[in-house]
CSV table of C-alpha atoms in Angstrom, one decimal:
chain,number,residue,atom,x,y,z
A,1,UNK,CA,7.4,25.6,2.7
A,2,UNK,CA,8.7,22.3,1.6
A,3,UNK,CA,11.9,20.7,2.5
A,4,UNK,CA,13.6,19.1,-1.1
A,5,UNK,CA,13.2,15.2,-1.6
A,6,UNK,CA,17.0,14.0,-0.4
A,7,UNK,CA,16.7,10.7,-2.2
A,8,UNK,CA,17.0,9.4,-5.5
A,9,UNK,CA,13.1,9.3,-7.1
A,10,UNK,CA,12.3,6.0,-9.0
A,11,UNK,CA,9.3,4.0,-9.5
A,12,UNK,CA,8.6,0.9,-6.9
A,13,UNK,CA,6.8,-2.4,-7.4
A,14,UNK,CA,5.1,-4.8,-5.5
A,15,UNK,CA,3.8,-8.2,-6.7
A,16,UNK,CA,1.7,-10.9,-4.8
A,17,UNK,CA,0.7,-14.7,-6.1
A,18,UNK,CA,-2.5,-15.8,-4.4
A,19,UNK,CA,-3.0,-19.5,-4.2
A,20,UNK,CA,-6.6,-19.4,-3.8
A,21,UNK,CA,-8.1,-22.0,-1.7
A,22,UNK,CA,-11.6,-22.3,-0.5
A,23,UNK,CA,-13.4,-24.2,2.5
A,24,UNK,CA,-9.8,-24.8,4.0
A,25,UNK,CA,-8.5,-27.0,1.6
A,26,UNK,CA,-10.6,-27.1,-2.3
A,27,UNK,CA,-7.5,-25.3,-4.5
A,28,UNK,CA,-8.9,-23.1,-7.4
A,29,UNK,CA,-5.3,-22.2,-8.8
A,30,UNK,CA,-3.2,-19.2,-9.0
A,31,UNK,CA,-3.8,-15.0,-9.2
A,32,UNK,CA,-1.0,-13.2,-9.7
A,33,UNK,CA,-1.2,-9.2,-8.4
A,34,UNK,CA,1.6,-6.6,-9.5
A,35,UNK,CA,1.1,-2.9,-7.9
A,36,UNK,CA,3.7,0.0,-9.8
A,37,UNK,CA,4.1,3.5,-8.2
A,38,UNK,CA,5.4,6.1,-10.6
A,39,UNK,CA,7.7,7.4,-8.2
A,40,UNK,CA,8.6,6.7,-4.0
A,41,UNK,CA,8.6,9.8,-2.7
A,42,UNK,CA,5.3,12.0,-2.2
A,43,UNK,CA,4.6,15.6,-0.9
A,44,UNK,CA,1.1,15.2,0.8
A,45,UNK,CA,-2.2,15.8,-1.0
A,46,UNK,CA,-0.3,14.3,-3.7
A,47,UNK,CA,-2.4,11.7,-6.0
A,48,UNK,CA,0.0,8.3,-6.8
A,49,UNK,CA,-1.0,6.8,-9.3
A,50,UNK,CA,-1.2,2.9,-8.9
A,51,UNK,CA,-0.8,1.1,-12.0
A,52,UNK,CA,-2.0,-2.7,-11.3
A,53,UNK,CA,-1.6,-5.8,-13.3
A,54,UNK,CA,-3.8,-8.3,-12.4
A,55,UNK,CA,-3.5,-12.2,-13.8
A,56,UNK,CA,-6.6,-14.5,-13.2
A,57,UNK,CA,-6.4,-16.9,-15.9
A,58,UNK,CA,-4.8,-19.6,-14.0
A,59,UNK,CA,-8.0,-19.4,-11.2
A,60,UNK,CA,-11.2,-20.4,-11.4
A,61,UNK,CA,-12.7,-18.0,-9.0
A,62,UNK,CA,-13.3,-15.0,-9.3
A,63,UNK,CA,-11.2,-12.0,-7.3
A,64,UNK,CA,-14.3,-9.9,-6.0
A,65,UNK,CA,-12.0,-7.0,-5.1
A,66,UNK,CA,-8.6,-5.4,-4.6
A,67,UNK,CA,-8.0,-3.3,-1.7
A,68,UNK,CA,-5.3,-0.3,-1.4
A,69,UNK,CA,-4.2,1.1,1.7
A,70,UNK,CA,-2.4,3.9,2.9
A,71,UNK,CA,-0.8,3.2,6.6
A,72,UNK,CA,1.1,5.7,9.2
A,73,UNK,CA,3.1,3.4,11.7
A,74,UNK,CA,4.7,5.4,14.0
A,75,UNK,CA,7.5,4.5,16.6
A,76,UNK,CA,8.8,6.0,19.9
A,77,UNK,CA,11.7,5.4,22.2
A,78,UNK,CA,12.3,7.2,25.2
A,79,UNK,CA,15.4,6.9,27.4
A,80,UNK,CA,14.7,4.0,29.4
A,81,UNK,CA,14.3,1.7,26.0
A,82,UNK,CA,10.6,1.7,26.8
A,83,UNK,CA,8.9,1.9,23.3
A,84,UNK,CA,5.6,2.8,21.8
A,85,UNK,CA,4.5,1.9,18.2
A,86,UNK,CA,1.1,3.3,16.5
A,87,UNK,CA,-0.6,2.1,13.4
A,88,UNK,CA,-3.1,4.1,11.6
A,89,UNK,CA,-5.4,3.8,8.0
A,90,UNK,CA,-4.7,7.1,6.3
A,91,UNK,CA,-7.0,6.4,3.3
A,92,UNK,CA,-8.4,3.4,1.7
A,93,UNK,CA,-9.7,2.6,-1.9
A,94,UNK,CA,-11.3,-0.4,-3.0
A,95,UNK,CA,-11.5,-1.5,-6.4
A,96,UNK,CA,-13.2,-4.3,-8.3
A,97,UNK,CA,-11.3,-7.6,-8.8
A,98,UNK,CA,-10.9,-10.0,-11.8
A,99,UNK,CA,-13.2,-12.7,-13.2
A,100,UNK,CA,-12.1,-16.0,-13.6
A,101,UNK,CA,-9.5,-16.7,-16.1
A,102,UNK,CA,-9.0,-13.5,-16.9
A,103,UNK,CA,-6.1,-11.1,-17.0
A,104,UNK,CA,-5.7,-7.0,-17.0
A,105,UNK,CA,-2.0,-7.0,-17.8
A,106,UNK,CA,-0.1,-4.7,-20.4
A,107,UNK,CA,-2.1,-2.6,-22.3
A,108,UNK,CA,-5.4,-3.3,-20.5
A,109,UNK,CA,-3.9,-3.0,-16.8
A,110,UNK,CA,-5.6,-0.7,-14.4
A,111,UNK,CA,-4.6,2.6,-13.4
A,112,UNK,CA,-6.0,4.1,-10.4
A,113,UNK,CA,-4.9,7.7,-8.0
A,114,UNK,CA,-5.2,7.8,-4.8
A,115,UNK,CA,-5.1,10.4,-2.5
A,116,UNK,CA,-1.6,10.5,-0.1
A,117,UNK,CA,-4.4,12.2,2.1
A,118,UNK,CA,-7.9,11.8,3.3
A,119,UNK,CA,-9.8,14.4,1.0
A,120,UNK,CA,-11.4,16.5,3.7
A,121,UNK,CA,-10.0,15.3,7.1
A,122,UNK,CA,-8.2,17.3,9.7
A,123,UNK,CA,-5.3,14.1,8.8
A,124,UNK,CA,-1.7,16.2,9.2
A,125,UNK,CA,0.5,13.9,6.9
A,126,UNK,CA,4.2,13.6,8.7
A,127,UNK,CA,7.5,13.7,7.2
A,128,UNK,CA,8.9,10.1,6.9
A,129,UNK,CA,11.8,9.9,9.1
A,130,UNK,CA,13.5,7.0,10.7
A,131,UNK,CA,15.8,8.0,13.8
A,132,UNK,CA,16.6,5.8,16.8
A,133,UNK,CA,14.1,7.8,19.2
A,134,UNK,CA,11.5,8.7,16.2
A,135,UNK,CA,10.3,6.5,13.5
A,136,UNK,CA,7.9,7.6,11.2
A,137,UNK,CA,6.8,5.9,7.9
A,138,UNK,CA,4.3,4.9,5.6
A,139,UNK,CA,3.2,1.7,4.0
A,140,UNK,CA,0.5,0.9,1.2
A,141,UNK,CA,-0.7,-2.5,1.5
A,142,UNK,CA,-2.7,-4.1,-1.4
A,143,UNK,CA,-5.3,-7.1,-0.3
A,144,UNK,CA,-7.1,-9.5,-3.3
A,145,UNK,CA,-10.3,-10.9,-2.2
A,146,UNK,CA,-10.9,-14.1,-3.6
A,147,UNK,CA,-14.8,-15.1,-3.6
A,148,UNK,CA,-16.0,-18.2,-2.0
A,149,UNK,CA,-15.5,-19.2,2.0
A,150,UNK,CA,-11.5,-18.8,2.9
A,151,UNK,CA,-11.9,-18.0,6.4
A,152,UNK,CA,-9.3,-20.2,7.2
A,153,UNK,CA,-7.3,-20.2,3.9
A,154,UNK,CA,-4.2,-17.5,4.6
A,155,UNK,CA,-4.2,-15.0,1.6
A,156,UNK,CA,-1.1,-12.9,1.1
A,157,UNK,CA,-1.4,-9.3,1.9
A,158,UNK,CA,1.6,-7.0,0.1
A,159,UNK,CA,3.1,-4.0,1.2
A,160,UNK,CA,5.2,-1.6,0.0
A,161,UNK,CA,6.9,0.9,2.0
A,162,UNK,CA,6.3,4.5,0.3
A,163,UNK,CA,8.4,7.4,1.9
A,164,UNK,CA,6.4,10.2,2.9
A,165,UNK,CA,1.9,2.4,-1.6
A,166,UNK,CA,0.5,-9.2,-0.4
A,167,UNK,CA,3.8,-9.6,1.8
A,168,UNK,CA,7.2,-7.6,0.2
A,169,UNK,CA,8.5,-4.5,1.5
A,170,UNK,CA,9.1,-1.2,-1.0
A,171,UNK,CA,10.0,1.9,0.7
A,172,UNK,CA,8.0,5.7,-0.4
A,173,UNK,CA,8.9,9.2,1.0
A,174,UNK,CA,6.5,12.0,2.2
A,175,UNK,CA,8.5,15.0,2.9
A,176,UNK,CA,7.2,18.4,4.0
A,177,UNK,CA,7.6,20.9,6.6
A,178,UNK,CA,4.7,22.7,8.4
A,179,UNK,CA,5.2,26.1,9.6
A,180,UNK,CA,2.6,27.5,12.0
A,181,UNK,CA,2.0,31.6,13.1
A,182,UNK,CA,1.6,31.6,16.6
């Protein structure tokens, strides 16, 4: 059984610029990443379908990969105001990046799915919910990996919020209820 999506469904998008710098301070120019999600609301064991532009032509390092993942964060209040918050990785996907001055925007952009779900776990996807004792949602963040030494360069993570898909905040929907025989 499934409770009805109550929202409006529309697509979301995410974008990122990277200013890639190496060895703490050697700039190599600019990357820009854009992330587009069909829809923001997703029944689990769903497959979203990222659709990712990728600009590299203004850089002249390479991006070695991008990263997508799927994260639970989980808040609890109880009476006395004392509050608990859990973060959890339900899936990852990692996909290759961009050479140097290159772009995959428009027709040659990449499309990848990704599962709302680990394929295989025991992982019970909750509904999204956000109440003042209960807060339950889900976040995709999206991580380019420039190549070269920027262990002390600060790259831009993005995430979207995905109700149940860098650093800008979209909002995407998993709704569901689970009925169990006792």
């Amino acid at each position: 059984i499934r409770e009805c999506v109550k929202e409006t469904i529309h697509s979301l998008r995410c974008e990122m610029n990277i200013n890639v710098k190496t060895w703490c301070c050697i700039g190599h120019g600019n990357a820009n990443v854009r992330a587009y999600f069909e829809k923001n609301a997703y029944a689990p064991y769903e497959v979203a379908n990222v659709i990712c532009e990728i600009d590299n032509t203004k850089c002249d390092i390479d991006l070695s990969d991008i990263q997508f993942v799927l994260i639970n964060r989980q808040r609890f209040v109880c009476s006395t105001g004392h509050s608990k918050q859990l973060s959890e990785d339900v899936t990852k996907m990692i996909q290759n990046g961009l050479k140097a001055k290159e772009a995959a925007v428009g027709e040659n952009r990449r499309v990848f799915s990704m599962a709302i779900a680990r394929p295989g776990s025991n992982y019970e996807m909750q509904p999204s919910t956000e109440g003042q004792l209960i807060s339950n949602k889900y976040f995709l963040r999206i991580n380019a990996t420039p190549n070269g030494c920027v262990c002390c360069s600060t790259i831009p993570v993005s995430y979207t919020h995905l109700t149940l898909p860098t650093i800008y905040s979209v909002q995407i929907s998993v709704v569901a209820v689970s009925l169990k025989k006792k």
